[in-house]
Amino acid sequence: MEAMNKVLSNSDTANKRLEFPVRSLRAFPMPDGQNSMEFVAFDRLQKPWKFKVSIRNEGRFPKPWLNGEWDDYVHQKGLKKGDKVIFTLDDQENGDRIYYIRAERKLFGFWYSIDQQ
């Protein structure tokens, strides 16, 4: 199941965090009374990346963002404005949830994986 899909902005690649749509929060359940949750996502090379999804404690809207190893991921994959990041998840029979991340770049009108790094 797709958890989140976003074309990256300048701030996503430069500010050590990824801001993403509120509608994607349902894929990242937070413990009661908490404003964040940590998880590991595997890239196409099966490398684990540790991320943390957070929402603000005050204000009318949750305004979610992702950090943790986000900045490392951006640099290792060479991500830039206009590239796309997609998080997917698999719910296991035992109740565990496995997350995956992949990065794509648009060339000549088609999206191509840039996860070879």
PDB file of C-alpha atoms in Angstrom:
ATOM      1  CA  MET A   1       0.000   0.000   0.000  1.00  0.00           C
ATOM      2  CA  GLU A   2       1.287   3.454  -0.816  1.00  0.00           C
ATOM      3  CA  ALA A   3       1.769   5.492   2.347  1.00  0.00           C
ATOM      4  CA  MET A   4       3.095   8.720   0.858  1.00  0.00           C
ATOM      5  CA  ASN A   5       4.194  10.073  -2.506  1.00  0.00           C
ATOM      6  CA  LYS A   6       5.780  13.496  -2.837  1.00  0.00           C
ATOM      7  CA  VAL A   7       7.641  15.521  -5.428  1.00  0.00           C
ATOM      8  CA  LEU A   8      10.421  17.211  -3.489  1.00  0.00           C
ATOM      9  CA  SER A   9      10.724  20.947  -2.963  1.00  0.00           C
ATOM     10  CA  ASN A  10      13.910  22.920  -2.304  1.00  0.00           C
ATOM     11  CA  SER A  11      13.195  22.902   1.427  1.00  0.00           C
ATOM     12  CA  ASP A  12      12.715  19.097   1.437  1.00  0.00           C
ATOM     13  CA  THR A  13      16.229  18.591   0.084  1.00  0.00           C
ATOM     14  CA  ALA A  14      17.985  21.398   1.981  1.00  0.00           C
ATOM     15  CA  ASN A  15      16.390  21.555   5.454  1.00  0.00           C
ATOM     16  CA  LYS A  16      17.081  18.062   6.876  1.00  0.00           C
ATOM     17  CA  ARG A  17      13.375  17.254   6.965  1.00  0.00           C
ATOM     18  CA  LEU A  18      10.579  16.312   4.591  1.00  0.00           C
ATOM     19  CA  GLU A  19       7.217  18.016   4.981  1.00  0.00           C
ATOM     20  CA  PHE A  20       4.358  15.888   3.746  1.00  0.00           C
ATOM     21  CA  PRO A  21       0.561  15.946   3.371  1.00  0.00           C
ATOM     22  CA  VAL A  22      -1.657  15.446   6.422  1.00  0.00           C
ATOM     23  CA  ARG A  23      -3.618  12.765   4.524  1.00  0.00           C
ATOM     24  CA  SER A  24      -0.529  10.526   4.678  1.00  0.00           C
ATOM     25  CA  LEU A  25      -0.478  10.509   8.494  1.00  0.00           C
ATOM     26  CA  ARG A  26      -2.827   7.505   8.673  1.00  0.00           C
ATOM     27  CA  ALA A  27       0.075   5.323   7.487  1.00  0.00           C
ATOM     28  CA  PHE A  28       2.188   6.416  10.459  1.00  0.00           C
ATOM     29  CA  PRO A  29       0.158   5.698  13.626  1.00  0.00           C
ATOM     30  CA  MET A  30       1.442   7.524  16.674  1.00  0.00           C
ATOM     31  CA  PRO A  31       1.202   6.124  20.182  1.00  0.00           C
ATOM     32  CA  ASP A  32      -1.497   7.693  22.342  1.00  0.00           C
ATOM     33  CA  GLY A  33      -0.363  10.979  23.830  1.00  0.00           C
ATOM     34  CA  GLN A  34       2.680  11.205  21.535  1.00  0.00           C
ATOM     35  CA  ASN A  35       3.412  13.605  18.697  1.00  0.00           C
ATOM     36  CA  SER A  36       5.962  11.392  16.909  1.00  0.00           C
ATOM     37  CA  MET A  37       6.755   7.841  15.876  1.00  0.00           C
ATOM     38  CA  GLU A  38       9.961   6.224  14.701  1.00  0.00           C
ATOM     39  CA  PHE A  39      10.210   3.575  12.006  1.00  0.00           C
ATOM     40  CA  VAL A  40      12.672   1.912   9.655  1.00  0.00           C
ATOM     41  CA  ALA A  41      12.142   1.932   5.888  1.00  0.00           C
ATOM     42  CA  PHE A  42      14.081  -0.257   3.475  1.00  0.00           C
ATOM     43  CA  ASP A  43      15.260   1.070   0.127  1.00  0.00           C
ATOM     44  CA  ARG A  44      15.408  -1.043  -3.037  1.00  0.00           C
ATOM     45  CA  LEU A  45      18.875  -2.253  -2.051  1.00  0.00           C
ATOM     46  CA  GLN A  46      17.385  -3.449   1.283  1.00  0.00           C
ATOM     47  CA  LYS A  47      19.369  -0.834   3.211  1.00  0.00           C
ATOM     48  CA  PRO A  48      17.490   0.204   6.371  1.00  0.00           C
ATOM     49  CA  TRP A  49      16.895   3.910   6.989  1.00  0.00           C
ATOM     50  CA  LYS A  50      15.711   5.199  10.379  1.00  0.00           C
ATOM     51  CA  PHE A  51      13.082   7.929  10.189  1.00  0.00           C
ATOM     52  CA  LYS A  52      10.899   9.827  12.620  1.00  0.00           C
ATOM     53  CA  VAL A  53       7.491  11.294  11.749  1.00  0.00           C
ATOM     54  CA  SER A  54       6.391  14.202  13.935  1.00  0.00           C
ATOM     55  CA  ILE A  55       3.474  16.586  14.172  1.00  0.00           C
ATOM     56  CA  ARG A  56       3.340  19.885  15.998  1.00  0.00           C
ATOM     57  CA  ASN A  57       1.723  19.994  19.418  1.00  0.00           C
ATOM     58  CA  GLU A  58      -0.108  23.240  18.904  1.00  0.00           C
ATOM     59  CA  GLY A  59      -2.018  24.941  16.165  1.00  0.00           C
ATOM     60  CA  ARG A  60      -5.047  23.998  14.148  1.00  0.00           C
ATOM     61  CA  PHE A  61      -3.353  21.610  11.731  1.00  0.00           C
ATOM     62  CA  PRO A  62      -0.881  18.797  12.539  1.00  0.00           C
ATOM     63  CA  LYS A  63       1.647  19.837   9.791  1.00  0.00           C
ATOM     64  CA  PRO A  64       3.604  16.556   9.654  1.00  0.00           C
ATOM     65  CA  TRP A  65       7.281  16.247   8.843  1.00  0.00           C
ATOM     66  CA  LEU A  66       9.833  13.474   8.626  1.00  0.00           C
ATOM     67  CA  ASN A  67      13.429  13.631   9.831  1.00  0.00           C
ATOM     68  CA  GLY A  68      15.881  11.135  11.350  1.00  0.00           C
ATOM     69  CA  GLU A  69      18.170   9.878   8.579  1.00  0.00           C
ATOM     70  CA  TRP A  70      16.297  11.920   5.956  1.00  0.00           C
ATOM     71  CA  ASP A  71      19.275  14.215   5.289  1.00  0.00           C
ATOM     72  CA  ASP A  72      21.595  11.206   4.886  1.00  0.00           C
ATOM     73  CA  TYR A  73      19.114   9.615   2.461  1.00  0.00           C
ATOM     74  CA  VAL A  74      18.902  12.836   0.405  1.00  0.00           C
ATOM     75  CA  HIS A  75      22.674  13.066   0.116  1.00  0.00           C
ATOM     76  CA  GLN A  76      23.333   9.389  -0.605  1.00  0.00           C
ATOM     77  CA  LYS A  77      20.696   9.276  -3.346  1.00  0.00           C
ATOM     78  CA  GLY A  78      21.654  12.708  -4.720  1.00  0.00           C
ATOM     79  CA  LEU A  79      18.075  13.955  -4.445  1.00  0.00           C
ATOM     80  CA  LYS A  80      17.126  17.402  -5.688  1.00  0.00           C
ATOM     81  CA  LYS A  81      14.072  19.559  -6.233  1.00  0.00           C
ATOM     82  CA  GLY A  82      11.632  17.815  -8.583  1.00  0.00           C
ATOM     83  CA  ASP A  83      12.638  14.259  -7.637  1.00  0.00           C
ATOM     84  CA  LYS A  84       9.974  12.053  -6.076  1.00  0.00           C
ATOM     85  CA  VAL A  85      10.011   9.990  -2.895  1.00  0.00           C
ATOM     86  CA  ILE A  86       7.512   7.188  -2.350  1.00  0.00           C
ATOM     87  CA  PHE A  87       6.889   5.360   0.913  1.00  0.00           C
ATOM     88  CA  THR A  88       4.976   2.096   0.805  1.00  0.00           C
ATOM     89  CA  LEU A  89       4.068  -0.336   3.545  1.00  0.00           C
ATOM     90  CA  ASP A  90       3.182  -3.977   4.026  1.00  0.00           C
ATOM     91  CA  ASP A  91       1.050  -5.022   6.969  1.00  0.00           C
ATOM     92  CA  GLN A  92       2.209  -8.453   8.116  1.00  0.00           C
ATOM     93  CA  GLU A  93      -0.063 -11.193   9.476  1.00  0.00           C
ATOM     94  CA  ASN A  94       1.583 -10.840  12.897  1.00  0.00           C
ATOM     95  CA  GLY A  95       0.573  -7.154  13.061  1.00  0.00           C
ATOM     96  CA  ASP A  96       3.988  -5.758  12.196  1.00  0.00           C
ATOM     97  CA  ARG A  97       4.239  -3.070   9.554  1.00  0.00           C
ATOM     98  CA  ILE A  98       7.185  -2.988   7.133  1.00  0.00           C
ATOM     99  CA  TYR A  99       7.959   0.289   5.368  1.00  0.00           C
ATOM    100  CA  TYR A 100       9.804   0.793   2.087  1.00  0.00           C
ATOM    101  CA  ILE A 101      11.206   3.932   0.485  1.00  0.00           C
ATOM    102  CA  ARG A 102      12.171   4.594  -3.094  1.00  0.00           C
ATOM    103  CA  ALA A 103      13.347   7.651  -4.999  1.00  0.00           C
ATOM    104  CA  GLU A 104      12.598   8.533  -8.605  1.00  0.00           C
ATOM    105  CA  ARG A 105      13.668  11.192 -11.097  1.00  0.00           C
ATOM    106  CA  LYS A 106      11.667  12.332 -14.106  1.00  0.00           C
ATOM    107  CA  LEU A 107      13.530  12.138 -17.412  1.00  0.00           C
ATOM    108  CA  PHE A 108      11.899  12.743 -20.777  1.00  0.00           C
ATOM    109  CA  GLY A 109       8.438  12.540 -19.203  1.00  0.00           C
ATOM    110  CA  PHE A 110       8.991   9.211 -17.392  1.00  0.00           C
ATOM    111  CA  TRP A 111       9.852   8.469 -13.753  1.00  0.00           C
ATOM    112  CA  TYR A 112      12.980   6.347 -13.235  1.00  0.00           C
ATOM    113  CA  SER A 113      14.362   4.786 -10.063  1.00  0.00           C
ATOM    114  CA  ILE A 114      17.473   6.445  -8.684  1.00  0.00           C
ATOM    115  CA  ASP A 115      17.972   3.896  -5.905  1.00  0.00           C
ATOM    116  CA  GLN A 116      21.112   2.302  -7.327  1.00  0.00           C
ATOM    117  CA  GLN A 117      23.223   4.185  -4.764  1.00  0.00           C
TER     118      GLN A 117
END
